[in-house]
């Protein structure tokens, strides 16, 4: 039997619709959510992400500002811009597209953003809040996965949840969110021994590795829910995930790539921006 395809595009459209409706209501009260997006240098993938974020702002009725800075921008100049945006009343959320050029410390950039405007949820204050389970913002990719699970009535409580990948932006917060929902969580990485066996225990398997076709059918238990966070390009240049599409025949639910976890990520950024605007206005 083939798995149910978890449609991230349709869910994303639905969530954006409800964000737009809420934004329209906020505008009646004189509040417009505003997102500032900073990009340093001209990495082609980053340029696409930034363009998509601007489009999503427009679709949600937000105000947005884009700062495209040259690759030679100094760290002090960038931190100066962030300091200005921290004070700007029109801006509810600030995002600096990663990666930044090597002469700039990514952590210094993250640390400079006011945690109340940190809609990526990368600032140590927000990371700590996620750890203790009392948070306003959640990193967008794991947040999108949780929304997908909820939309398909998949409850992690008591389930074996295996996350492959321990990055700060995906794997680690993903594990914490599943734990807060009472999953029994195993966080795997490049030094995990017996990975295949660990994966075969999973009721919910989440792949965030960055390697095309990494998860093969023999690593998946019959009827497991499989979430593919990976965005890779195969030899033919086609976008593909971390999970071999043949896993569809073993899983009960699975996200396609593209069209699964990916579309949810930017939508969750919009959700965080809306929330930031509300919090900054005491709502
Ligand atoms: P990363 O490179 O920071 O982390 C990859 C992780 O995979 C590491 O923790 C590493 O330990 C683990 N890993 C590598 N080889 C392994 C192996 N052989 N066995 C077990 N674990 C192994 O990547 P990231 O930023 O977390 O992104 C992961 C993937 O998700 C990428 O394909 C990225 O493009 C994609 N991504 C998608 C979205 C989205 O919007 N859907 C957002 C962010 C990242």
PDB file of C-alpha atoms and ligand atoms in Angstrom:
ATOM      1  CA  UNK A   1       0.000   0.000   0.000  1.00  0.00           C
ATOM      2  CA  UNK A   2       1.233   3.467  -0.844  1.00  0.00           C
ATOM      3  CA  UNK A   3       1.517   6.150   1.838  1.00  0.00           C
ATOM      4  CA  UNK A   4      -0.790   9.144   2.098  1.00  0.00           C
ATOM      5  CA  UNK A   5       1.113  12.129   0.653  1.00  0.00           C
ATOM      6  CA  UNK A   6       1.187  14.942   3.205  1.00  0.00           C
ATOM      7  CA  UNK A   7       0.369  18.022   1.168  1.00  0.00           C
ATOM      8  CA  UNK A   8       2.471  20.882   2.544  1.00  0.00           C
ATOM      9  CA  UNK A   9       1.512  23.193  -0.302  1.00  0.00           C
ATOM     10  CA  UNK A  10      -2.236  22.951   0.405  1.00  0.00           C
ATOM     11  CA  UNK A  11      -1.710  23.302   4.164  1.00  0.00           C
ATOM     12  CA  UNK A  12       0.602  26.245   3.624  1.00  0.00           C
ATOM     13  CA  UNK A  13      -2.014  28.010   1.444  1.00  0.00           C
ATOM     14  CA  UNK A  14      -4.635  27.396   4.114  1.00  0.00           C
ATOM     15  CA  UNK A  15      -2.447  28.781   6.924  1.00  0.00           C
ATOM     16  CA  UNK A  16      -1.482  31.822   4.807  1.00  0.00           C
ATOM     17  CA  UNK A  17      -5.204  32.466   4.256  1.00  0.00           C
ATOM     18  CA  UNK A  18      -5.830  32.549   7.993  1.00  0.00           C
ATOM     19  CA  UNK A  19      -2.753  34.769   8.556  1.00  0.00           C
ATOM     20  CA  UNK A  20      -4.072  37.220   5.928  1.00  0.00           C
ATOM     21  CA  UNK A  21      -7.494  37.296   7.612  1.00  0.00           C
ATOM     22  CA  UNK A  22      -5.891  37.989  10.990  1.00  0.00           C
ATOM     23  CA  UNK A  23      -3.651  40.675   9.469  1.00  0.00           C
ATOM     24  CA  UNK A  24      -6.650  42.431   7.939  1.00  0.00           C
ATOM     25  CA  UNK A  25      -8.313  42.490  11.358  1.00  0.00           C
ATOM     26  CA  UNK A  26      -5.118  43.857  12.971  1.00  0.00           C
ATOM     27  CA  UNK A  27      -4.888  46.591  10.331  1.00  0.00           C
ATOM     28  CA  UNK A  28      -8.350  47.783  11.414  1.00  0.00           C
ATOM     29  CA  UNK A  29      -6.723  48.429  14.788  1.00  0.00           C
ATOM     30  CA  UNK A  30      -3.784  50.287  13.225  1.00  0.00           C
ATOM     31  CA  UNK A  31      -1.301  47.410  13.461  1.00  0.00           C
ATOM     32  CA  UNK A  32       0.542  46.114  10.364  1.00  0.00           C
ATOM     33  CA  UNK A  33       3.029  43.265  10.853  1.00  0.00           C
ATOM     34  CA  UNK A  34       6.371  44.195   9.275  1.00  0.00           C
ATOM     35  CA  UNK A  35       9.288  41.984   8.325  1.00  0.00           C
ATOM     36  CA  UNK A  36      12.813  43.185   7.509  1.00  0.00           C
ATOM     37  CA  UNK A  37      14.871  40.768   5.432  1.00  0.00           C
ATOM     38  CA  UNK A  38      18.615  41.280   5.118  1.00  0.00           C
ATOM     39  CA  UNK A  39      20.776  39.533   2.566  1.00  0.00           C
ATOM     40  CA  UNK A  40      24.547  40.013   2.385  1.00  0.00           C
ATOM     41  CA  UNK A  41      26.295  39.072  -0.860  1.00  0.00           C
ATOM     42  CA  UNK A  42      24.704  37.321  -3.823  1.00  0.00           C
ATOM     43  CA  UNK A  43      24.376  33.623  -3.143  1.00  0.00           C
ATOM     44  CA  UNK A  44      21.827  32.475  -5.798  1.00  0.00           C
ATOM     45  CA  UNK A  45      19.959  30.081  -3.444  1.00  0.00           C
ATOM     46  CA  UNK A  46      19.706  32.807  -0.778  1.00  0.00           C
ATOM     47  CA  UNK A  47      18.362  35.243  -3.367  1.00  0.00           C
ATOM     48  CA  UNK A  48      15.569  32.788  -4.229  1.00  0.00           C
ATOM     49  CA  UNK A  49      14.706  32.280  -0.529  1.00  0.00           C
ATOM     50  CA  UNK A  50      14.601  36.050   0.058  1.00  0.00           C
ATOM     51  CA  UNK A  51      12.386  36.617  -2.991  1.00  0.00           C
ATOM     52  CA  UNK A  52      10.006  33.920  -1.738  1.00  0.00           C
ATOM     53  CA  UNK A  53       9.913  35.548   1.697  1.00  0.00           C
ATOM     54  CA  UNK A  54       8.991  38.910   0.149  1.00  0.00           C
ATOM     55  CA  UNK A  55       6.235  37.229  -1.890  1.00  0.00           C
ATOM     56  CA  UNK A  56       4.909  35.507   1.240  1.00  0.00           C
ATOM     57  CA  UNK A  57       4.825  38.869   3.076  1.00  0.00           C
ATOM     58  CA  UNK A  58       2.712  40.321   0.266  1.00  0.00           C
ATOM     59  CA  UNK A  59       0.386  37.289   0.312  1.00  0.00           C
ATOM     60  CA  UNK A  60      -0.129  37.738   4.068  1.00  0.00           C
ATOM     61  CA  UNK A  61      -0.737  41.500   3.847  1.00  0.00           C
ATOM     62  CA  UNK A  62       2.491  42.399   5.693  1.00  0.00           C
ATOM     63  CA  UNK A  63       4.716  45.429   5.313  1.00  0.00           C
ATOM     64  CA  UNK A  64       8.262  44.389   4.340  1.00  0.00           C
ATOM     65  CA  UNK A  65      11.677  45.924   3.883  1.00  0.00           C
ATOM     66  CA  UNK A  66      14.532  44.265   2.017  1.00  0.00           C
ATOM     67  CA  UNK A  67      18.177  45.177   2.536  1.00  0.00           C
ATOM     68  CA  UNK A  68      20.453  43.708  -0.139  1.00  0.00           C
ATOM     69  CA  UNK A  69      23.968  44.490   1.091  1.00  0.00           C
ATOM     70  CA  UNK A  70      27.189  43.956  -0.857  1.00  0.00           C
ATOM     71  CA  UNK A  71      29.420  40.988   0.047  1.00  0.00           C
ATOM     72  CA  UNK A  72      32.088  43.340   1.420  1.00  0.00           C
ATOM     73  CA  UNK A  73      29.744  44.783   4.082  1.00  0.00           C
ATOM     74  CA  UNK A  74      31.579  44.770   7.423  1.00  0.00           C
ATOM     75  CA  UNK A  75      30.215  43.075  10.513  1.00  0.00           C
ATOM     76  CA  UNK A  76      29.944  46.483  12.238  1.00  0.00           C
ATOM     77  CA  UNK A  77      27.876  47.864   9.364  1.00  0.00           C
ATOM     78  CA  UNK A  78      25.547  44.878   9.484  1.00  0.00           C
ATOM     79  CA  UNK A  79      25.176  45.058  13.273  1.00  0.00           C
ATOM     80  CA  UNK A  80      24.492  48.800  12.896  1.00  0.00           C
ATOM     81  CA  UNK A  81      21.595  48.084  10.524  1.00  0.00           C
ATOM     82  CA  UNK A  82      20.223  45.441  12.889  1.00  0.00           C
ATOM     83  CA  UNK A  83      20.399  47.929  15.792  1.00  0.00           C
ATOM     84  CA  UNK A  84      18.330  50.414  13.738  1.00  0.00           C
ATOM     85  CA  UNK A  85      15.762  47.753  12.845  1.00  0.00           C
ATOM     86  CA  UNK A  86      15.550  46.678  16.500  1.00  0.00           C
ATOM     87  CA  UNK A  87      14.302  50.233  17.215  1.00  0.00           C
ATOM     88  CA  UNK A  88      12.050  50.627  14.155  1.00  0.00           C
ATOM     89  CA  UNK A  89       8.342  50.686  15.079  1.00  0.00           C
ATOM     90  CA  UNK A  90       7.334  49.521  11.567  1.00  0.00           C
ATOM     91  CA  UNK A  91       9.377  46.322  11.918  1.00  0.00           C
ATOM     92  CA  UNK A  92       8.016  43.410  13.977  1.00  0.00           C
ATOM     93  CA  UNK A  93      10.476  40.785  12.768  1.00  0.00           C
ATOM     94  CA  UNK A  94      14.074  40.786  11.530  1.00  0.00           C
ATOM     95  CA  UNK A  95      15.690  38.067   9.508  1.00  0.00           C
ATOM     96  CA  UNK A  96      19.229  37.891   8.204  1.00  0.00           C
ATOM     97  CA  UNK A  97      19.488  35.265   5.476  1.00  0.00           C
ATOM     98  CA  UNK A  98      22.195  32.700   6.216  1.00  0.00           C
ATOM     99  CA  UNK A  99      24.905  32.000   5.276  1.00  0.00           C
ATOM    100  CA  UNK A 100      26.618  35.374   5.723  1.00  0.00           C
ATOM    101  CA  UNK A 101      30.085  35.895   4.168  1.00  0.00           C
ATOM    102  CA  UNK A 102      32.971  34.279   6.091  1.00  0.00           C
ATOM    103  CA  UNK A 103      34.314  37.561   7.544  1.00  0.00           C
ATOM    104  CA  UNK A 104      31.041  38.029   9.464  1.00  0.00           C
ATOM    105  CA  UNK A 105      30.219  35.924  12.525  1.00  0.00           C
ATOM    106  CA  UNK A 106      26.774  34.338  12.064  1.00  0.00           C
ATOM    107  CA  UNK A 107      26.447  34.029  15.838  1.00  0.00           C
ATOM    108  CA  UNK A 108      27.198  37.759  16.338  1.00  0.00           C
ATOM    109  CA  UNK A 109      24.402  38.533  13.860  1.00  0.00           C
ATOM    110  CA  UNK A 110      21.970  36.204  15.610  1.00  0.00           C
ATOM    111  CA  UNK A 111      22.898  37.636  19.028  1.00  0.00           C
ATOM    112  CA  UNK A 112      22.342  41.218  17.793  1.00  0.00           C
ATOM    113  CA  UNK A 113      18.684  40.720  16.873  1.00  0.00           C
ATOM    114  CA  UNK A 114      16.258  41.713  19.625  1.00  0.00           C
ATOM    115  CA  UNK A 115      14.800  38.366  20.824  1.00  0.00           C
ATOM    116  CA  UNK A 116      11.311  39.913  20.538  1.00  0.00           C
ATOM    117  CA  UNK A 117      11.941  40.438  16.804  1.00  0.00           C
ATOM    118  CA  UNK A 118      13.821  37.152  16.259  1.00  0.00           C
ATOM    119  CA  UNK A 119      11.252  35.478  14.007  1.00  0.00           C
ATOM    120  CA  UNK A 120      13.730  32.764  12.984  1.00  0.00           C
ATOM    121  CA  UNK A 121      13.993  31.809  16.691  1.00  0.00           C
ATOM    122  CA  UNK A 122      17.781  31.406  16.496  1.00  0.00           C
ATOM    123  CA  UNK A 123      18.699  33.824  19.330  1.00  0.00           C
ATOM    124  CA  UNK A 124      19.984  32.007  22.456  1.00  0.00           C
ATOM    125  CA  UNK A 125      17.113  33.498  24.481  1.00  0.00           C
ATOM    126  CA  UNK A 126      14.564  31.905  22.149  1.00  0.00           C
ATOM    127  CA  UNK A 127      16.552  28.663  21.932  1.00  0.00           C
ATOM    128  CA  UNK A 128      16.493  28.523  25.748  1.00  0.00           C
ATOM    129  CA  UNK A 129      12.763  29.190  25.810  1.00  0.00           C
ATOM    130  CA  UNK A 130      12.201  26.279  23.423  1.00  0.00           C
ATOM    131  CA  UNK A 131      14.268  24.070  25.726  1.00  0.00           C
ATOM    132  CA  UNK A 132      12.090  24.870  28.760  1.00  0.00           C
ATOM    133  CA  UNK A 133       8.897  24.595  26.702  1.00  0.00           C
ATOM    134  CA  UNK A 134       7.692  28.178  27.207  1.00  0.00           C
ATOM    135  CA  UNK A 135       8.251  29.834  23.845  1.00  0.00           C
ATOM    136  CA  UNK A 136       6.763  32.474  21.549  1.00  0.00           C
ATOM    137  CA  UNK A 137       8.710  31.666  18.377  1.00  0.00           C
ATOM    138  CA  UNK A 138       9.709  28.297  16.976  1.00  0.00           C
ATOM    139  CA  UNK A 139      12.293  27.777  14.202  1.00  0.00           C
ATOM    140  CA  UNK A 140      10.315  27.679  11.004  1.00  0.00           C
ATOM    141  CA  UNK A 141      11.174  24.244   9.579  1.00  0.00           C
ATOM    142  CA  UNK A 142      10.444  22.209  12.743  1.00  0.00           C
ATOM    143  CA  UNK A 143       7.347  24.359  13.350  1.00  0.00           C
ATOM    144  CA  UNK A 144       6.118  23.476   9.861  1.00  0.00           C
ATOM    145  CA  UNK A 145       6.661  19.765  10.505  1.00  0.00           C
ATOM    146  CA  UNK A 146       4.620  19.968  13.711  1.00  0.00           C
ATOM    147  CA  UNK A 147       1.786  21.715  11.833  1.00  0.00           C
ATOM    148  CA  UNK A 148       1.835  19.003   9.183  1.00  0.00           C
ATOM    149  CA  UNK A 149       1.665  16.261  11.822  1.00  0.00           C
ATOM    150  CA  UNK A 150      -1.221  18.035  13.565  1.00  0.00           C
ATOM    151  CA  UNK A 151      -3.096  18.586  10.286  1.00  0.00           C
ATOM    152  CA  UNK A 152      -2.978  14.835   9.595  1.00  0.00           C
ATOM    153  CA  UNK A 153      -3.945  14.022  13.211  1.00  0.00           C
ATOM    154  CA  UNK A 154      -0.627  12.338  13.911  1.00  0.00           C
ATOM    155  CA  UNK A 155       0.007  12.625  17.631  1.00  0.00           C
ATOM    156  CA  UNK A 156       3.638  12.029  18.709  1.00  0.00           C
ATOM    157  CA  UNK A 157       2.596  11.194  22.293  1.00  0.00           C
ATOM    158  CA  UNK A 158       4.157   7.903  23.345  1.00  0.00           C
ATOM    159  CA  UNK A 159       5.533   7.231  19.845  1.00  0.00           C
ATOM    160  CA  UNK A 160       9.114   6.395  18.935  1.00  0.00           C
ATOM    161  CA  UNK A 161      10.301   9.506  17.107  1.00  0.00           C
ATOM    162  CA  UNK A 162      13.677   9.382  15.355  1.00  0.00           C
ATOM    163  CA  UNK A 163      15.234  12.580  13.996  1.00  0.00           C
ATOM    164  CA  UNK A 164      18.262  12.254  11.693  1.00  0.00           C
ATOM    165  CA  UNK A 165      20.358  15.439  11.787  1.00  0.00           C
ATOM    166  CA  UNK A 166      21.304  17.612  14.772  1.00  0.00           C
ATOM    167  CA  UNK A 167      21.634  21.115  13.291  1.00  0.00           C
ATOM    168  CA  UNK A 168      20.597  24.130  15.361  1.00  0.00           C
ATOM    169  CA  UNK A 169      18.005  25.149  12.788  1.00  0.00           C
ATOM    170  CA  UNK A 170      16.318  21.806  12.141  1.00  0.00           C
ATOM    171  CA  UNK A 171      17.351  18.668  14.047  1.00  0.00           C
ATOM    172  CA  UNK A 172      17.790  19.961  17.610  1.00  0.00           C
ATOM    173  CA  UNK A 173      14.633  22.101  17.810  1.00  0.00           C
ATOM    174  CA  UNK A 174      12.711  19.337  15.983  1.00  0.00           C
ATOM    175  CA  UNK A 175      13.674  16.886  18.726  1.00  0.00           C
ATOM    176  CA  UNK A 176      12.584  19.334  21.452  1.00  0.00           C
ATOM    177  CA  UNK A 177       9.198  20.005  19.848  1.00  0.00           C
ATOM    178  CA  UNK A 178       8.492  16.281  19.554  1.00  0.00           C
ATOM    179  CA  UNK A 179       9.554  15.835  23.183  1.00  0.00           C
ATOM    180  CA  UNK A 180       7.173  18.604  24.284  1.00  0.00           C
ATOM    181  CA  UNK A 181       4.427  16.633  22.520  1.00  0.00           C
ATOM    182  CA  UNK A 182       5.436  13.591  24.601  1.00  0.00           C
ATOM    183  CA  UNK A 183       7.236  11.643  21.890  1.00  0.00           C
ATOM    184  CA  UNK A 184      10.072   9.284  22.870  1.00  0.00           C
ATOM    185  CA  UNK A 185      12.785  11.000  20.892  1.00  0.00           C
ATOM    186  CA  UNK A 186      16.101   9.743  19.522  1.00  0.00           C
ATOM    187  CA  UNK A 187      18.326  12.334  17.871  1.00  0.00           C
ATOM    188  CA  UNK A 188      20.752  10.782  15.380  1.00  0.00           C
ATOM    189  CA  UNK A 189      23.722  12.277  13.569  1.00  0.00           C
ATOM    190  CA  UNK A 190      26.782  11.427  11.521  1.00  0.00           C
ATOM    191  CA  UNK A 191      28.390   9.488  14.393  1.00  0.00           C
ATOM    192  CA  UNK A 192      25.344   7.451  15.374  1.00  0.00           C
ATOM    193  CA  UNK A 193      26.151   3.743  15.333  1.00  0.00           C
ATOM    194  CA  UNK A 194      23.647   1.286  13.888  1.00  0.00           C
ATOM    195  CA  UNK A 195      21.574   4.087  12.353  1.00  0.00           C
ATOM    196  CA  UNK A 196      19.499   1.719  10.192  1.00  0.00           C
ATOM    197  CA  UNK A 197      18.372  -0.237  13.229  1.00  0.00           C
ATOM    198  CA  UNK A 198      17.515   2.927  15.179  1.00  0.00           C
ATOM    199  CA  UNK A 199      15.482   4.204  12.218  1.00  0.00           C
ATOM    200  CA  UNK A 200      13.578   0.913  11.950  1.00  0.00           C
ATOM    201  CA  UNK A 201      12.240   1.515  15.488  1.00  0.00           C
ATOM    202  CA  UNK A 202      10.641   4.803  14.452  1.00  0.00           C
ATOM    203  CA  UNK A 203       6.893   5.347  14.361  1.00  0.00           C
ATOM    204  CA  UNK A 204       7.720   8.873  13.190  1.00  0.00           C
ATOM    205  CA  UNK A 205      10.955   9.280  11.217  1.00  0.00           C
ATOM    206  CA  UNK A 206      12.252  12.743  10.350  1.00  0.00           C
ATOM    207  CA  UNK A 207      15.141  13.112   7.914  1.00  0.00           C
ATOM    208  CA  UNK A 208      17.160  16.371   7.963  1.00  0.00           C
ATOM    209  CA  UNK A 209      20.498  15.187   6.628  1.00  0.00           C
ATOM    210  CA  UNK A 210      21.031  16.944   3.309  1.00  0.00           C
ATOM    211  CA  UNK A 211      21.838  13.806   1.302  1.00  0.00           C
ATOM    212  CA  UNK A 212      19.656  12.716  -1.605  1.00  0.00           C
ATOM    213  CA  UNK A 213      17.966   9.345  -1.119  1.00  0.00           C
ATOM    214  CA  UNK A 214      19.711   8.756   2.237  1.00  0.00           C
ATOM    215  CA  UNK A 215      16.740   6.960   3.858  1.00  0.00           C
ATOM    216  CA  UNK A 216      16.019   3.726   2.016  1.00  0.00           C
ATOM    217  CA  UNK A 217      13.019   1.373   2.422  1.00  0.00           C
ATOM    218  CA  UNK A 218      15.005  -1.134   4.528  1.00  0.00           C
ATOM    219  CA  UNK A 219      15.475   1.622   7.183  1.00  0.00           C
ATOM    220  CA  UNK A 220      11.733   2.162   7.612  1.00  0.00           C
ATOM    221  CA  UNK A 221       9.221   0.211   9.670  1.00  0.00           C
ATOM    222  CA  UNK A 222       5.977  -0.778   7.915  1.00  0.00           C
ATOM    223  CA  UNK A 223       3.376   1.929   8.493  1.00  0.00           C
ATOM    224  CA  UNK A 224       5.789   4.574   9.806  1.00  0.00           C
ATOM    225  CA  UNK A 225       5.176   8.291   9.273  1.00  0.00           C
ATOM    226  CA  UNK A 226       8.120   9.694   7.301  1.00  0.00           C
ATOM    227  CA  UNK A 227       8.865  13.411   7.108  1.00  0.00           C
ATOM    228  CA  UNK A 228      11.478  14.455   4.579  1.00  0.00           C
ATOM    229  CA  UNK A 229      13.036  17.835   5.375  1.00  0.00           C
ATOM    230  CA  UNK A 230      15.917  17.488   2.911  1.00  0.00           C
ATOM    231  CA  UNK A 231      16.245  19.765  -0.095  1.00  0.00           C
ATOM    232  CA  UNK A 232      18.915  18.411  -2.434  1.00  0.00           C
ATOM    233  CA  UNK A 233      19.592  18.249  -6.130  1.00  0.00           C
ATOM    234  CA  UNK A 234      20.145  14.892  -7.779  1.00  0.00           C
ATOM    235  CA  UNK A 235      22.614  14.226 -10.606  1.00  0.00           C
ATOM    236  CA  UNK A 236      20.050  15.482 -13.135  1.00  0.00           C
ATOM    237  CA  UNK A 237      19.684  18.761 -11.206  1.00  0.00           C
ATOM    238  CA  UNK A 238      16.175  17.883 -10.007  1.00  0.00           C
ATOM    239  CA  UNK A 239      15.126  18.882  -6.468  1.00  0.00           C
ATOM    240  CA  UNK A 240      14.806  15.828  -4.241  1.00  0.00           C
ATOM    241  CA  UNK A 241      14.656  14.983  -0.569  1.00  0.00           C
ATOM    242  CA  UNK A 242      16.670  12.841   1.840  1.00  0.00           C
ATOM    243  CA  UNK A 243      14.218   9.961   1.497  1.00  0.00           C
ATOM    244  CA  UNK A 244      14.182   7.495  -1.381  1.00  0.00           C
ATOM    245  CA  UNK A 245      10.698   7.839  -3.008  1.00  0.00           C
ATOM    246  CA  UNK A 246      10.394   4.014  -2.814  1.00  0.00           C
ATOM    247  CA  UNK A 247       9.754   4.507   0.938  1.00  0.00           C
ATOM    248  CA  UNK A 248       6.217   5.595  -0.091  1.00  0.00           C
ATOM    249  CA  UNK A 249       5.418   1.865  -0.397  1.00  0.00           C
ATOM    250  CA  UNK A 250       6.267   1.210   3.279  1.00  0.00           C
ATOM    251  CA  UNK A 251       5.182   4.377   5.055  1.00  0.00           C
ATOM    252  CA  UNK A 252       1.619   5.196   6.138  1.00  0.00           C
ATOM    253  CA  UNK A 253       2.123   8.947   5.644  1.00  0.00           C
ATOM    254  CA  UNK A 254       4.975  10.701   3.906  1.00  0.00           C
ATOM    255  CA  UNK A 255       5.892  14.203   2.763  1.00  0.00           C
ATOM    256  CA  UNK A 256       6.846  14.574  -0.910  1.00  0.00           C
ATOM    257  CA  UNK A 257       9.807  16.736  -2.009  1.00  0.00           C
ATOM    258  CA  UNK A 258       9.001  19.250  -3.327  1.00  0.00           C
ATOM    259  CA  UNK A 259       5.601  20.098  -1.842  1.00  0.00           C
ATOM    260  CA  UNK A 260       5.877  18.674   1.680  1.00  0.00           C
ATOM    261  CA  UNK A 261       7.879  20.234   4.505  1.00  0.00           C
ATOM    262  CA  UNK A 262       9.399  22.940   2.259  1.00  0.00           C
ATOM    263  CA  UNK A 263       6.337  25.157   1.633  1.00  0.00           C
ATOM    264  CA  UNK A 264       5.522  25.145   5.349  1.00  0.00           C
ATOM    265  CA  UNK A 265       8.827  26.753   6.358  1.00  0.00           C
ATOM    266  CA  UNK A 266       8.211  30.255   4.966  1.00  0.00           C
ATOM    267  CA  UNK A 267       4.606  30.126   6.126  1.00  0.00           C
ATOM    268  CA  UNK A 268       5.814  29.523   9.675  1.00  0.00           C
ATOM    269  CA  UNK A 269       8.061  32.579   9.314  1.00  0.00           C
ATOM    270  CA  UNK A 270       4.916  34.564   8.524  1.00  0.00           C
ATOM    271  CA  UNK A 271       3.187  33.070  11.551  1.00  0.00           C
ATOM    272  CA  UNK A 272       6.091  34.099  13.791  1.00  0.00           C
ATOM    273  CA  UNK A 273       6.042  37.632  12.322  1.00  0.00           C
ATOM    274  CA  UNK A 274       2.321  37.961  12.969  1.00  0.00           C
ATOM    275  CA  UNK A 275       2.880  36.760  16.525  1.00  0.00           C
ATOM    276  CA  UNK A 276       5.741  39.229  17.027  1.00  0.00           C
ATOM    277  CA  UNK A 277       3.508  42.106  15.877  1.00  0.00           C
ATOM    278  CA  UNK A 278       0.780  41.046  18.283  1.00  0.00           C
ATOM    279  CA  UNK A 279       3.155  40.628  21.238  1.00  0.00           C
ATOM    280  CA  UNK A 280       4.793  44.010  20.574  1.00  0.00           C
ATOM    281  CA  UNK A 281       1.331  45.550  20.728  1.00  0.00           C
ATOM    282  CA  UNK A 282       0.351  43.799  23.938  1.00  0.00           C
ATOM    283  CA  UNK A 283      -2.002  41.356  22.201  1.00  0.00           C
TER     284      UNK A 283
HETATM  285  P1  LIG B   1      23.262  20.483   8.315  1.00  0.00           P
HETATM  286  O1  LIG B   1      24.234  20.175   7.245  1.00  0.00           O
HETATM  287  O2  LIG B   1      23.478  21.627   9.225  1.00  0.00           O
HETATM  288  O3  LIG B   1      23.033  19.196   9.212  1.00  0.00           O
HETATM  289  C1  LIG B   1      22.985  17.908   8.663  1.00  0.00           C
HETATM  290  C2  LIG B   1      22.940  16.910   9.779  1.00  0.00           C
HETATM  291  O4  LIG B   1      22.930  15.625   9.201  1.00  0.00           O
HETATM  292  C3  LIG B   1      24.137  16.984  10.729  1.00  0.00           C
HETATM  293  O5  LIG B   1      23.679  17.136  12.059  1.00  0.00           O
HETATM  294  C4  LIG B   1      24.837  15.636  10.539  1.00  0.00           C
HETATM  295  O6  LIG B   1      25.293  15.094  11.763  1.00  0.00           O
HETATM  296  C5  LIG B   1      23.751  14.767   9.951  1.00  0.00           C
HETATM  297  N1  LIG B   1      24.348  13.746   9.082  1.00  0.00           N
HETATM  298  C6  LIG B   1      25.193  13.949   8.040  1.00  0.00           C
HETATM  299  N2  LIG B   1      25.583  12.753   7.530  1.00  0.00           N
HETATM  300  C7  LIG B   1      24.972  11.804   8.271  1.00  0.00           C
HETATM  301  C8  LIG B   1      24.994  10.397   8.242  1.00  0.00           C
HETATM  302  N3  LIG B   1      25.711   9.741   7.339  1.00  0.00           N
HETATM  303  N4  LIG B   1      24.248   9.756   9.158  1.00  0.00           N
HETATM  304  C9  LIG B   1      23.506  10.402  10.064  1.00  0.00           C
HETATM  305  N5  LIG B   1      23.446  11.751  10.129  1.00  0.00           N
HETATM  306  C10 LIG B   1      24.174  12.434   9.245  1.00  0.00           C
HETATM  307  O7  LIG B   1      21.856  20.603   7.541  1.00  0.00           O
HETATM  308  P2  LIG B   1      20.469  21.344   7.943  1.00  0.00           P
HETATM  309  O8  LIG B   1      20.623  22.797   7.798  1.00  0.00           O
HETATM  310  O9  LIG B   1      19.923  20.770   9.188  1.00  0.00           O
HETATM  311  O10 LIG B   1      19.588  20.840   6.708  1.00  0.00           O
HETATM  312  C11 LIG B   1      19.336  19.477   6.459  1.00  0.00           C
HETATM  313  C12 LIG B   1      18.581  19.329   5.161  1.00  0.00           C
HETATM  314  O11 LIG B   1      17.335  20.010   5.290  1.00  0.00           O
HETATM  315  C13 LIG B   1      19.256  19.967   3.952  1.00  0.00           C
HETATM  316  O12 LIG B   1      18.952  19.208   2.814  1.00  0.00           O
HETATM  317  C14 LIG B   1      18.632  21.326   3.856  1.00  0.00           C
HETATM  318  O13 LIG B   1      18.650  21.827   2.524  1.00  0.00           O
HETATM  319  C15 LIG B   1      17.219  21.007   4.290  1.00  0.00           C
HETATM  320  N6  LIG B   1      16.503  22.133   4.856  1.00  0.00           N
HETATM  321  C16 LIG B   1      15.238  22.303   4.436  1.00  0.00           C
HETATM  322  C17 LIG B   1      14.493  23.332   4.927  1.00  0.00           C
HETATM  323  C18 LIG B   1      13.089  23.483   4.454  1.00  0.00           C
HETATM  324  O14 LIG B   1      12.603  24.584   4.336  1.00  0.00           O
HETATM  325  N7  LIG B   1      12.395  22.374   4.219  1.00  0.00           N
HETATM  326  C19 LIG B   1      15.023  24.225   5.857  1.00  0.00           C
HETATM  327  C20 LIG B   1      16.316  23.999   6.314  1.00  0.00           C
HETATM  328  C21 LIG B   1      17.046  22.946   5.800  1.00  0.00           C
END
